[in-house]
CSV table of C-alpha atoms in Angstrom, one decimal:
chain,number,residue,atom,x,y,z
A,1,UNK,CA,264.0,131.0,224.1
A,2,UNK,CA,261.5,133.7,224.9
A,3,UNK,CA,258.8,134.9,222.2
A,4,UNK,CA,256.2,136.9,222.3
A,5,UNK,CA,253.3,136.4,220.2
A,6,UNK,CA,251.6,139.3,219.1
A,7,UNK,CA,247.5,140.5,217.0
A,8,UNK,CA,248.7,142.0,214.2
A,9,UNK,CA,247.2,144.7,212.7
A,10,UNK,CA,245.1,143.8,209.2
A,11,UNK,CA,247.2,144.5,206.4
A,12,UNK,CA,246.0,146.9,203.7
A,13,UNK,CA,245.3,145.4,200.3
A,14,UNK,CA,245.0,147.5,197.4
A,15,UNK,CA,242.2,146.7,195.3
A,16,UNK,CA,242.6,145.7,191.8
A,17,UNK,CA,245.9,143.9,193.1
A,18,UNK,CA,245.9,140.4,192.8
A,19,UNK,CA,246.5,140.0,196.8
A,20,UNK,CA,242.6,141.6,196.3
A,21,UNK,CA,241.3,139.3,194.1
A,22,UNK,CA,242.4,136.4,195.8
A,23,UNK,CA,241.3,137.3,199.3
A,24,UNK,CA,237.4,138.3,197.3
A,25,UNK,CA,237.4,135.0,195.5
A,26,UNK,CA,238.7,133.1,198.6
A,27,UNK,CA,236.3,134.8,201.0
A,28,UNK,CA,232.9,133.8,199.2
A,29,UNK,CA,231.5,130.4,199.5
A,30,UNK,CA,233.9,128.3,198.2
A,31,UNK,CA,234.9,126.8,201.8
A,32,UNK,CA,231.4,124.8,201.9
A,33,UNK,CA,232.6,123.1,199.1
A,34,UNK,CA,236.5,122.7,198.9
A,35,UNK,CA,237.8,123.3,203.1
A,36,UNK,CA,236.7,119.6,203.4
A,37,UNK,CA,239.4,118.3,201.2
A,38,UNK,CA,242.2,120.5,202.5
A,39,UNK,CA,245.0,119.3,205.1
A,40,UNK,CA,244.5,121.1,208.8
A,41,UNK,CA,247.9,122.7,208.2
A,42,UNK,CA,246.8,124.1,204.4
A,43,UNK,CA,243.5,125.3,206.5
A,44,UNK,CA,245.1,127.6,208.8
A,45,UNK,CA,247.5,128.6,206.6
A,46,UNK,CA,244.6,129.7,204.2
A,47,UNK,CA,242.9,131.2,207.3
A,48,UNK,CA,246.1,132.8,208.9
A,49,UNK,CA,246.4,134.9,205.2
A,50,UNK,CA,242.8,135.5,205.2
A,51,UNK,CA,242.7,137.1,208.9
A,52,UNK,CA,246.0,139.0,207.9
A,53,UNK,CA,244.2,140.9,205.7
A,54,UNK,CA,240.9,141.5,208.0
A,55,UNK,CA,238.8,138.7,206.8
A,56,UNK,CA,237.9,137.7,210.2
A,57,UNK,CA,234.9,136.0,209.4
A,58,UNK,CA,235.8,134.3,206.3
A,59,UNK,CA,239.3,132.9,208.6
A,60,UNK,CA,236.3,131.2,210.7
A,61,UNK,CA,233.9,130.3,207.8
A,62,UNK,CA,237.0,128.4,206.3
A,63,UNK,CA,238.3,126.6,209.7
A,64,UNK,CA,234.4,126.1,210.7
A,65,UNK,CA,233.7,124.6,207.5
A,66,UNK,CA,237.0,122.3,207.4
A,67,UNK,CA,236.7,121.0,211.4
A,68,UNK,CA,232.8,119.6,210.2
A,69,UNK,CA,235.2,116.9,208.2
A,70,UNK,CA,237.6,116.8,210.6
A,71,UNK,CA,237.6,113.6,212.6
A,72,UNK,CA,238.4,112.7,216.3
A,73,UNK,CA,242.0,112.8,216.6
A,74,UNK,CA,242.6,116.0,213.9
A,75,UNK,CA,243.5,119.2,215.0
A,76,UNK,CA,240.1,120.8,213.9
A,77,UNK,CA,237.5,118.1,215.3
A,78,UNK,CA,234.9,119.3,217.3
A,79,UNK,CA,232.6,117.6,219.7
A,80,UNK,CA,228.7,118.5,217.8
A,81,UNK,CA,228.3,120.9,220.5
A,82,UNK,CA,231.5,122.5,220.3
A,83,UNK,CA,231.1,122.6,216.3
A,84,UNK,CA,227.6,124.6,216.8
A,85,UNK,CA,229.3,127.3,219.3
A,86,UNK,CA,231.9,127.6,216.8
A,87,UNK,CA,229.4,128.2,213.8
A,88,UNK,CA,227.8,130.5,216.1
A,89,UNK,CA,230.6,132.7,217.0
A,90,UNK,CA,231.1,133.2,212.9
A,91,UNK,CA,227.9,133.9,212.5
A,92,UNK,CA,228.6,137.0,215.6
A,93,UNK,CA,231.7,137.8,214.0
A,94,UNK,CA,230.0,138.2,210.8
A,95,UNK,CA,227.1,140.2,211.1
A,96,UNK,CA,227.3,143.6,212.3
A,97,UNK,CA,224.9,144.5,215.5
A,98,UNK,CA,225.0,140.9,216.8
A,99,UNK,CA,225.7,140.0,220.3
A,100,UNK,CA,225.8,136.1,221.2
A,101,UNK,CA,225.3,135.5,225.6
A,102,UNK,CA,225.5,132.5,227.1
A,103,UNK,CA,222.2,132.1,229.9
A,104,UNK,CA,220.7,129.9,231.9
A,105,UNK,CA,217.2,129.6,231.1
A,106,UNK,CA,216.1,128.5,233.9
A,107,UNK,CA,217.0,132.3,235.2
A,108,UNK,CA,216.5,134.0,232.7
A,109,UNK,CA,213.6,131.7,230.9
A,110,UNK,CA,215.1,132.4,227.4
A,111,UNK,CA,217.8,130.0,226.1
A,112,UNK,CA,221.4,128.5,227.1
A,113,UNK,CA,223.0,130.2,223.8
A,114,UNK,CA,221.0,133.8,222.6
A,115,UNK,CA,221.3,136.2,220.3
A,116,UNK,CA,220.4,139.8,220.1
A,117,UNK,CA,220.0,142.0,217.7
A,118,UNK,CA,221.7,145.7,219.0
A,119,UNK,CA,219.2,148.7,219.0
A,120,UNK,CA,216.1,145.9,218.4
A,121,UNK,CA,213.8,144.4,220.9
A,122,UNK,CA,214.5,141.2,218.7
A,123,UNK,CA,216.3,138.2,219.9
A,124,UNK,CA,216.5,134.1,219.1
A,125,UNK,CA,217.1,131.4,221.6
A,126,UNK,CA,218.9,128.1,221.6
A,127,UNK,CA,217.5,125.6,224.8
A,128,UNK,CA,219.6,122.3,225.1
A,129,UNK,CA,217.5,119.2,224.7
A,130,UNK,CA,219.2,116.7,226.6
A,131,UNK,CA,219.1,112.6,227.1
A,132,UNK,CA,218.5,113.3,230.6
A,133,UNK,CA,217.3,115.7,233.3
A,134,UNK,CA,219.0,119.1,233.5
A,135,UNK,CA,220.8,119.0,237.1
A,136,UNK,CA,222.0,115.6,235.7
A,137,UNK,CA,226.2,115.4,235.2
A,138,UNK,CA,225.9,112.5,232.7
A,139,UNK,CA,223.4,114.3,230.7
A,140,UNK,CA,224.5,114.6,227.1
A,141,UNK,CA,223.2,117.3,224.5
A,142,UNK,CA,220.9,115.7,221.9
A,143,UNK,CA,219.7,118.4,220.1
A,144,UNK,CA,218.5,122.4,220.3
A,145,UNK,CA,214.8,123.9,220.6
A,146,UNK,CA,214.6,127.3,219.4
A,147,UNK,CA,212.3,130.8,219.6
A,148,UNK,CA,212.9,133.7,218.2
A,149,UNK,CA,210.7,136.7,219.8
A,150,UNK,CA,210.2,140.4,218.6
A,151,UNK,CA,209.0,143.3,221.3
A,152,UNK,CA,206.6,145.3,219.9
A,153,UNK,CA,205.7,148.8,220.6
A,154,UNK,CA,203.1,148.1,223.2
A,155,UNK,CA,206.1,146.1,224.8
A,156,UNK,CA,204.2,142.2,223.7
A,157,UNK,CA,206.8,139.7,223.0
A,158,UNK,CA,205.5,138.1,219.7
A,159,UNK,CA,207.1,134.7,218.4
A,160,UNK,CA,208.6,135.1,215.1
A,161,UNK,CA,210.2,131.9,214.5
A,162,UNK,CA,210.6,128.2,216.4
A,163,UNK,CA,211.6,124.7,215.4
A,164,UNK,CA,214.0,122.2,216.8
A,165,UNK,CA,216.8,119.4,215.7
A,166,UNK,CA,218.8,117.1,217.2
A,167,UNK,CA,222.8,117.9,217.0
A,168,UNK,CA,223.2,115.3,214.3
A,169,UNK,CA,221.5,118.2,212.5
A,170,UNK,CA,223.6,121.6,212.6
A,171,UNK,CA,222.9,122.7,209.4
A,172,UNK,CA,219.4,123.1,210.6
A,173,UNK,CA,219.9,125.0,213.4
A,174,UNK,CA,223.0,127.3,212.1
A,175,UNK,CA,220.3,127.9,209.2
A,176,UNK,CA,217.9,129.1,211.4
A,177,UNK,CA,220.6,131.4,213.2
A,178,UNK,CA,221.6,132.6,210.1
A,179,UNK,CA,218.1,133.6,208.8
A,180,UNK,CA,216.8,135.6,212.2
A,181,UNK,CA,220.4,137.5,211.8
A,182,UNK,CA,220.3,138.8,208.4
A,183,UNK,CA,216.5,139.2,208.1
């Protein structure tokens, strides 16, 4: 059999319908609390509605918040590293005049995963620590330094924010990503 899988376009959604109020009551911040208890299959399903009907970001805050429960094995797990790339593509997908790059700092001096802000001289940057030397294949991530940095008029780079946490930590370091972004 040959299928052909297709994006489809958002549906529109009327407000005051109750389609409406479901999608603004599912889209807040209830997946913190309750995507943890849900099934992987009830999780995309939720996040396949929510997407339907252009809630891209809350589709990832839902599957992002589900996979942190998710263990080795379930369709959602994620390695630490992998579940920080994922929080940080939401937190792209969510606020408007983001741009996430991948970089090698030891070109560029910056950070392996950074953010910048569009039509700002403002950017943050997230540097691997690692158990072991950088040009070594068995290193393993441990954690994430960061540095956020602001250009000012007289074209000085001024540090507005730093800190560090190991990956067993993520809610530390998405916390920081979230705060540069929507300050």
């Amino acid at each position: 059999m040959n299928t052909t899988t297709t994006t489809p376009t958002a549906q529109t959604v009327e407000p005051g319908t109750p389609l409406h109020w479901f999608l603004e009551v599912w889209s807040g911040d209830a997946a913190a609390d309750i995507a943890k208890a849900l099934t992987c299959t009830e999780a995309d399903a939720l996040a396949g509605l929510l997407r339907s009907c252009g809630r891209t970001a809350a589709a990832l805050e839902w599957i992002n918040a589900h996979a942190r429960s998710d263990e080795e094995g379930d369709a959602h797990y994620r390695t630490p590293a992998e579940a920080l790339r994922a929080e940080f593509d939401e937190l792209a997908a969510s606020v408007s005049g983001l741009d996430l790059c991948e970089e090698d700092p030891e070109t560029f001096g910056f950070g392996h995963l950074v953010f910048y802000k569009q039509n700002e001289d403002a950017r943050i940057g997230f540097t691997e620590i690692s158990d072991r030397p950088s040009d070594d294949p068995e290193r393993e991530v441990t954690g994430y330094e960061w540095t956020a940095d602001r250009r000012g008029s007289d074209g000085v780079s001024v540090v507005t924010a730093s800190g560090s946490a190991t990956l067993d930590d993520l809610d530390t370091i998405t916390a920081a990503a979230w705060t540069w972004a929507t300050q």
